[in-house]
Amino acid sequence: MGRAIAGWAKGAIMNRPNHPRVLVAASPAGCGKTLLARSVFRYWRACAVESWARGRWGPLHVPAVLWSDWSPLAEVSPTERDGFWRDAEEAELLVIDDLGSEVDRFRTGLPCENLRLLLERRLARRTFTLITTNLLRSEWSQRWDARVTDRLL
């Protein structure tokens, strides 16, 4: 898994046009997914200015990277989170750690809807998203609706 994630991270920082925009690292707890995701995060931060200087991101900005632990944000409405949702939608790389750990305490469906909206907006902007989860692919449809599962695939 480590080499696949490293290869994805290198292709993404180079902003290759046909490079996959979403990578989901799904395996049981304790396999090192978060450690790998942190490495990708640090790699992007280290390479962002150089990649921009080489013209891979256009003249307007250095590619931004954002880390998010999903559980505390899952039930927060995008209108109530001071700038996070805008930053999460616009960052060229968003790392979402521990997807599936969220709890819908009030049974509102908000965590699933927030995830769907965030993924849709990121895919529309053609930005890169790295997600770690303890849920295996076979469990996704039980956890989230078909629209979220489709965007993760």
PDB file of C-alpha atoms in Angstrom:
ATOM      1  CA  MET A   1       0.000   0.000   0.000  1.00  0.00           C
ATOM      2  CA  GLY A   2       2.847   2.397   0.799  1.00  0.00           C
ATOM      3  CA  ARG A   3       4.294   2.397  -2.712  1.00  0.00           C
ATOM      4  CA  ALA A   4       0.875   2.918  -4.267  1.00  0.00           C
ATOM      5  CA  ILE A   5       0.218   5.924  -2.042  1.00  0.00           C
ATOM      6  CA  ALA A   6       3.690   7.361  -2.702  1.00  0.00           C
ATOM      7  CA  GLY A   7       3.183   6.998  -6.464  1.00  0.00           C
ATOM      8  CA  TRP A   8      -0.222   8.641  -6.231  1.00  0.00           C
ATOM      9  CA  ALA A   9       1.214  11.527  -4.168  1.00  0.00           C
ATOM     10  CA  LYS A  10       4.011  12.162  -6.682  1.00  0.00           C
ATOM     11  CA  GLY A  11       1.637  12.161  -9.650  1.00  0.00           C
ATOM     12  CA  ALA A  12      -0.774  14.439  -7.811  1.00  0.00           C
ATOM     13  CA  ILE A  13       1.824  17.070  -6.823  1.00  0.00           C
ATOM     14  CA  MET A  14       2.867  17.159 -10.484  1.00  0.00           C
ATOM     15  CA  ASN A  15      -0.803  17.899 -11.274  1.00  0.00           C
ATOM     16  CA  ARG A  16      -1.027  15.354 -14.059  1.00  0.00           C
ATOM     17  CA  PRO A  17      -4.306  15.908 -15.926  1.00  0.00           C
ATOM     18  CA  ASN A  18      -5.523  12.280 -15.980  1.00  0.00           C
ATOM     19  CA  HIS A  19      -4.240  11.326 -12.539  1.00  0.00           C
ATOM     20  CA  PRO A  20      -6.891   9.836 -10.176  1.00  0.00           C
ATOM     21  CA  ARG A  21      -8.302  12.602  -7.984  1.00  0.00           C
ATOM     22  CA  VAL A  22      -9.363  10.464  -5.005  1.00  0.00           C
ATOM     23  CA  LEU A  23      -7.360   7.769  -3.234  1.00  0.00           C
ATOM     24  CA  VAL A  24      -8.907   5.784  -0.406  1.00  0.00           C
ATOM     25  CA  ALA A  25      -6.600   3.794   1.867  1.00  0.00           C
ATOM     26  CA  ALA A  26      -8.934   1.231   3.441  1.00  0.00           C
ATOM     27  CA  SER A  27      -7.639  -1.460   5.783  1.00  0.00           C
ATOM     28  CA  PRO A  28      -8.045  -2.618   9.390  1.00  0.00           C
ATOM     29  CA  ALA A  29      -6.811  -0.461  12.253  1.00  0.00           C
ATOM     30  CA  GLY A  30      -3.107  -0.463  12.993  1.00  0.00           C
ATOM     31  CA  CYS A  31      -1.831  -0.948   9.422  1.00  0.00           C
ATOM     32  CA  GLY A  32      -0.141   2.461   9.162  1.00  0.00           C
ATOM     33  CA  LYS A  33      -2.683   4.353   7.028  1.00  0.00           C
ATOM     34  CA  THR A  34      -2.477   7.530   9.095  1.00  0.00           C
ATOM     35  CA  LEU A  35       1.321   7.370   9.133  1.00  0.00           C
ATOM     36  CA  LEU A  36       1.339   7.138   5.327  1.00  0.00           C
ATOM     37  CA  ALA A  37      -1.201   9.952   5.032  1.00  0.00           C
ATOM     38  CA  ARG A  38       0.947  12.179   7.268  1.00  0.00           C
ATOM     39  CA  SER A  39       3.927  11.400   5.044  1.00  0.00           C
ATOM     40  CA  VAL A  40       1.957  12.457   1.960  1.00  0.00           C
ATOM     41  CA  PHE A  41       0.860  15.612   3.751  1.00  0.00           C
ATOM     42  CA  ARG A  42       4.474  16.497   4.666  1.00  0.00           C
ATOM     43  CA  TYR A  43       5.676  15.598   1.161  1.00  0.00           C
ATOM     44  CA  TRP A  44       3.139  17.945  -0.434  1.00  0.00           C
ATOM     45  CA  ARG A  45       4.040  20.759   1.938  1.00  0.00           C
ATOM     46  CA  ALA A  46       7.717  20.274   1.125  1.00  0.00           C
ATOM     47  CA  CYS A  47       7.196  20.085  -2.660  1.00  0.00           C
ATOM     48  CA  ALA A  48       4.409  22.635  -3.156  1.00  0.00           C
ATOM     49  CA  VAL A  49       6.547  25.698  -3.865  1.00  0.00           C
ATOM     50  CA  GLU A  50       8.916  23.828  -6.174  1.00  0.00           C
ATOM     51  CA  SER A  51       6.026  22.270  -8.091  1.00  0.00           C
ATOM     52  CA  TRP A  52       4.385  25.678  -8.468  1.00  0.00           C
ATOM     53  CA  ALA A  53       7.689  27.268  -9.534  1.00  0.00           C
ATOM     54  CA  ARG A  54       7.984  24.676 -12.299  1.00  0.00           C
ATOM     55  CA  GLY A  55       4.628  25.806 -13.673  1.00  0.00           C
ATOM     56  CA  ARG A  56       2.574  22.765 -12.727  1.00  0.00           C
ATOM     57  CA  TRP A  57      -0.148  24.749 -10.954  1.00  0.00           C
ATOM     58  CA  GLY A  58      -0.403  27.935 -12.967  1.00  0.00           C
ATOM     59  CA  PRO A  59       0.841  31.390 -12.028  1.00  0.00           C
ATOM     60  CA  LEU A  60      -1.722  32.332  -9.396  1.00  0.00           C
ATOM     61  CA  HIS A  61      -1.003  30.283  -6.301  1.00  0.00           C
ATOM     62  CA  VAL A  62       1.104  27.659  -4.582  1.00  0.00           C
ATOM     63  CA  PRO A  63      -0.912  24.433  -4.128  1.00  0.00           C
ATOM     64  CA  ALA A  64      -2.513  24.333  -0.686  1.00  0.00           C
ATOM     65  CA  VAL A  65      -2.731  21.222   1.473  1.00  0.00           C
ATOM     66  CA  LEU A  66      -5.155  20.642   4.348  1.00  0.00           C
ATOM     67  CA  TRP A  67      -5.405  17.893   6.988  1.00  0.00           C
ATOM     68  CA  SER A  68      -8.755  16.968   8.520  1.00  0.00           C
ATOM     69  CA  ASP A  69      -9.736  14.498  11.210  1.00  0.00           C
ATOM     70  CA  TRP A  70     -13.222  13.728   9.942  1.00  0.00           C
ATOM     71  CA  SER A  71     -15.055  12.686  13.116  1.00  0.00           C
ATOM     72  CA  PRO A  72     -15.213  16.122  14.839  1.00  0.00           C
ATOM     73  CA  LEU A  73     -16.385  17.796  11.627  1.00  0.00           C
ATOM     74  CA  ALA A  74     -18.918  15.299  10.350  1.00  0.00           C
ATOM     75  CA  GLU A  75     -21.910  16.741  12.194  1.00  0.00           C
ATOM     76  CA  VAL A  76     -21.011  20.412  11.742  1.00  0.00           C
ATOM     77  CA  SER A  77     -23.013  22.287   9.155  1.00  0.00           C
ATOM     78  CA  PRO A  78     -20.810  23.908   6.485  1.00  0.00           C
ATOM     79  CA  THR A  79     -22.371  27.294   7.322  1.00  0.00           C
ATOM     80  CA  GLU A  80     -21.298  26.999  10.981  1.00  0.00           C
ATOM     81  CA  ARG A  81     -17.613  26.131  10.547  1.00  0.00           C
ATOM     82  CA  ASP A  82     -15.378  29.205  10.386  1.00  0.00           C
ATOM     83  CA  GLY A  83     -13.794  28.913   6.965  1.00  0.00           C
ATOM     84  CA  PHE A  84     -13.001  25.209   7.198  1.00  0.00           C
ATOM     85  CA  TRP A  85     -15.456  24.091   4.534  1.00  0.00           C
ATOM     86  CA  ARG A  86     -14.264  26.699   2.043  1.00  0.00           C
ATOM     87  CA  ASP A  87     -10.650  25.731   2.712  1.00  0.00           C
ATOM     88  CA  ALA A  88     -11.510  22.033   2.430  1.00  0.00           C
ATOM     89  CA  GLU A  89     -13.248  22.574  -0.907  1.00  0.00           C
ATOM     90  CA  GLU A  90     -10.435  24.685  -2.361  1.00  0.00           C
ATOM     91  CA  ALA A  91      -7.221  23.009  -1.125  1.00  0.00           C
ATOM     92  CA  GLU A  92      -5.403  21.241  -3.927  1.00  0.00           C
ATOM     93  CA  LEU A  93      -4.852  18.300  -1.550  1.00  0.00           C
ATOM     94  CA  LEU A  94      -7.210  17.405   1.277  1.00  0.00           C
ATOM     95  CA  VAL A  95      -6.294  14.539   3.577  1.00  0.00           C
ATOM     96  CA  ILE A  96      -9.309  13.142   5.433  1.00  0.00           C
ATOM     97  CA  ASP A  97      -8.178  10.851   8.225  1.00  0.00           C
ATOM     98  CA  ASP A  98     -10.280   8.111   9.797  1.00  0.00           C
ATOM     99  CA  LEU A  99     -13.386   8.363   7.657  1.00  0.00           C
ATOM    100  CA  GLY A 100     -16.060   6.115   9.123  1.00  0.00           C
ATOM    101  CA  SER A 101     -15.259   6.973  12.737  1.00  0.00           C
ATOM    102  CA  GLU A 102     -17.984   9.605  12.764  1.00  0.00           C
ATOM    103  CA  VAL A 103     -21.199   9.028  14.689  1.00  0.00           C
ATOM    104  CA  ASP A 104     -24.547  10.472  13.625  1.00  0.00           C
ATOM    105  CA  ARG A 105     -25.618  11.122  17.221  1.00  0.00           C
ATOM    106  CA  PHE A 106     -28.828  12.908  16.324  1.00  0.00           C
ATOM    107  CA  ARG A 107     -29.686  10.687  13.338  1.00  0.00           C
ATOM    108  CA  THR A 108     -29.863  13.683  11.014  1.00  0.00           C
ATOM    109  CA  GLY A 109     -27.913  12.175   8.128  1.00  0.00           C
ATOM    110  CA  LEU A 110     -25.687  15.256   8.227  1.00  0.00           C
ATOM    111  CA  PRO A 111     -22.350  13.354   8.304  1.00  0.00           C
ATOM    112  CA  CYS A 112     -23.211  11.488   5.109  1.00  0.00           C
ATOM    113  CA  GLU A 113     -24.591  14.607   3.422  1.00  0.00           C
ATOM    114  CA  ASN A 114     -21.534  16.682   4.418  1.00  0.00           C
ATOM    115  CA  LEU A 115     -19.228  14.041   3.004  1.00  0.00           C
ATOM    116  CA  ARG A 116     -21.196  13.837  -0.241  1.00  0.00           C
ATOM    117  CA  LEU A 117     -21.174  17.614  -0.709  1.00  0.00           C
ATOM    118  CA  LEU A 118     -17.482  17.908   0.076  1.00  0.00           C
ATOM    119  CA  LEU A 119     -16.519  15.117  -2.318  1.00  0.00           C
ATOM    120  CA  GLU A 120     -18.754  16.473  -5.084  1.00  0.00           C
ATOM    121  CA  ARG A 121     -17.305  19.952  -4.795  1.00  0.00           C
ATOM    122  CA  ARG A 122     -13.742  18.652  -4.735  1.00  0.00           C
ATOM    123  CA  LEU A 123     -14.320  16.429  -7.761  1.00  0.00           C
ATOM    124  CA  ALA A 124     -15.890  19.356  -9.639  1.00  0.00           C
ATOM    125  CA  ARG A 125     -12.807  21.471  -8.869  1.00  0.00           C
ATOM    126  CA  ARG A 126     -10.544  18.548  -9.902  1.00  0.00           C
ATOM    127  CA  THR A 127      -8.583  18.685  -6.656  1.00  0.00           C
ATOM    128  CA  PHE A 128      -6.879  15.724  -4.979  1.00  0.00           C
ATOM    129  CA  THR A 129      -8.264  13.931  -1.929  1.00  0.00           C
ATOM    130  CA  LEU A 130      -6.559  11.249   0.180  1.00  0.00           C
ATOM    131  CA  ILE A 131      -8.837   9.394   2.590  1.00  0.00           C
ATOM    132  CA  THR A 132      -7.974   6.862   5.273  1.00  0.00           C
ATOM    133  CA  THR A 133     -10.612   4.545   6.702  1.00  0.00           C
ATOM    134  CA  ASN A 134     -10.838   1.348   8.727  1.00  0.00           C
ATOM    135  CA  LEU A 135     -13.930   0.364   6.743  1.00  0.00           C
ATOM    136  CA  LEU A 136     -13.358  -2.070   3.926  1.00  0.00           C
ATOM    137  CA  ARG A 137     -14.896  -1.388   0.532  1.00  0.00           C
ATOM    138  CA  SER A 138     -17.579  -4.027   1.115  1.00  0.00           C
ATOM    139  CA  GLU A 139     -18.807  -2.014   4.152  1.00  0.00           C
ATOM    140  CA  TRP A 140     -19.129   1.372   2.433  1.00  0.00           C
ATOM    141  CA  SER A 141     -22.643   0.861   1.099  1.00  0.00           C
ATOM    142  CA  GLN A 142     -23.835  -0.084   4.595  1.00  0.00           C
ATOM    143  CA  ARG A 143     -22.271   3.028   6.112  1.00  0.00           C
ATOM    144  CA  TRP A 144     -22.986   5.697   3.489  1.00  0.00           C
ATOM    145  CA  ASP A 145     -25.569   6.130   0.753  1.00  0.00           C
ATOM    146  CA  ALA A 146     -24.925   5.158  -2.870  1.00  0.00           C
ATOM    147  CA  ARG A 147     -23.923   8.705  -3.855  1.00  0.00           C
ATOM    148  CA  VAL A 148     -21.057   8.824  -1.340  1.00  0.00           C
ATOM    149  CA  THR A 149     -19.916   5.309  -2.218  1.00  0.00           C
ATOM    150  CA  ASP A 150     -19.913   6.256  -5.896  1.00  0.00           C
ATOM    151  CA  ARG A 151     -17.724   9.310  -5.244  1.00  0.00           C
ATOM    152  CA  LEU A 152     -15.292   7.274  -3.147  1.00  0.00           C
ATOM    153  CA  LEU A 153     -14.921   4.777  -5.970  1.00  0.00           C
TER     154      LEU A 153
END
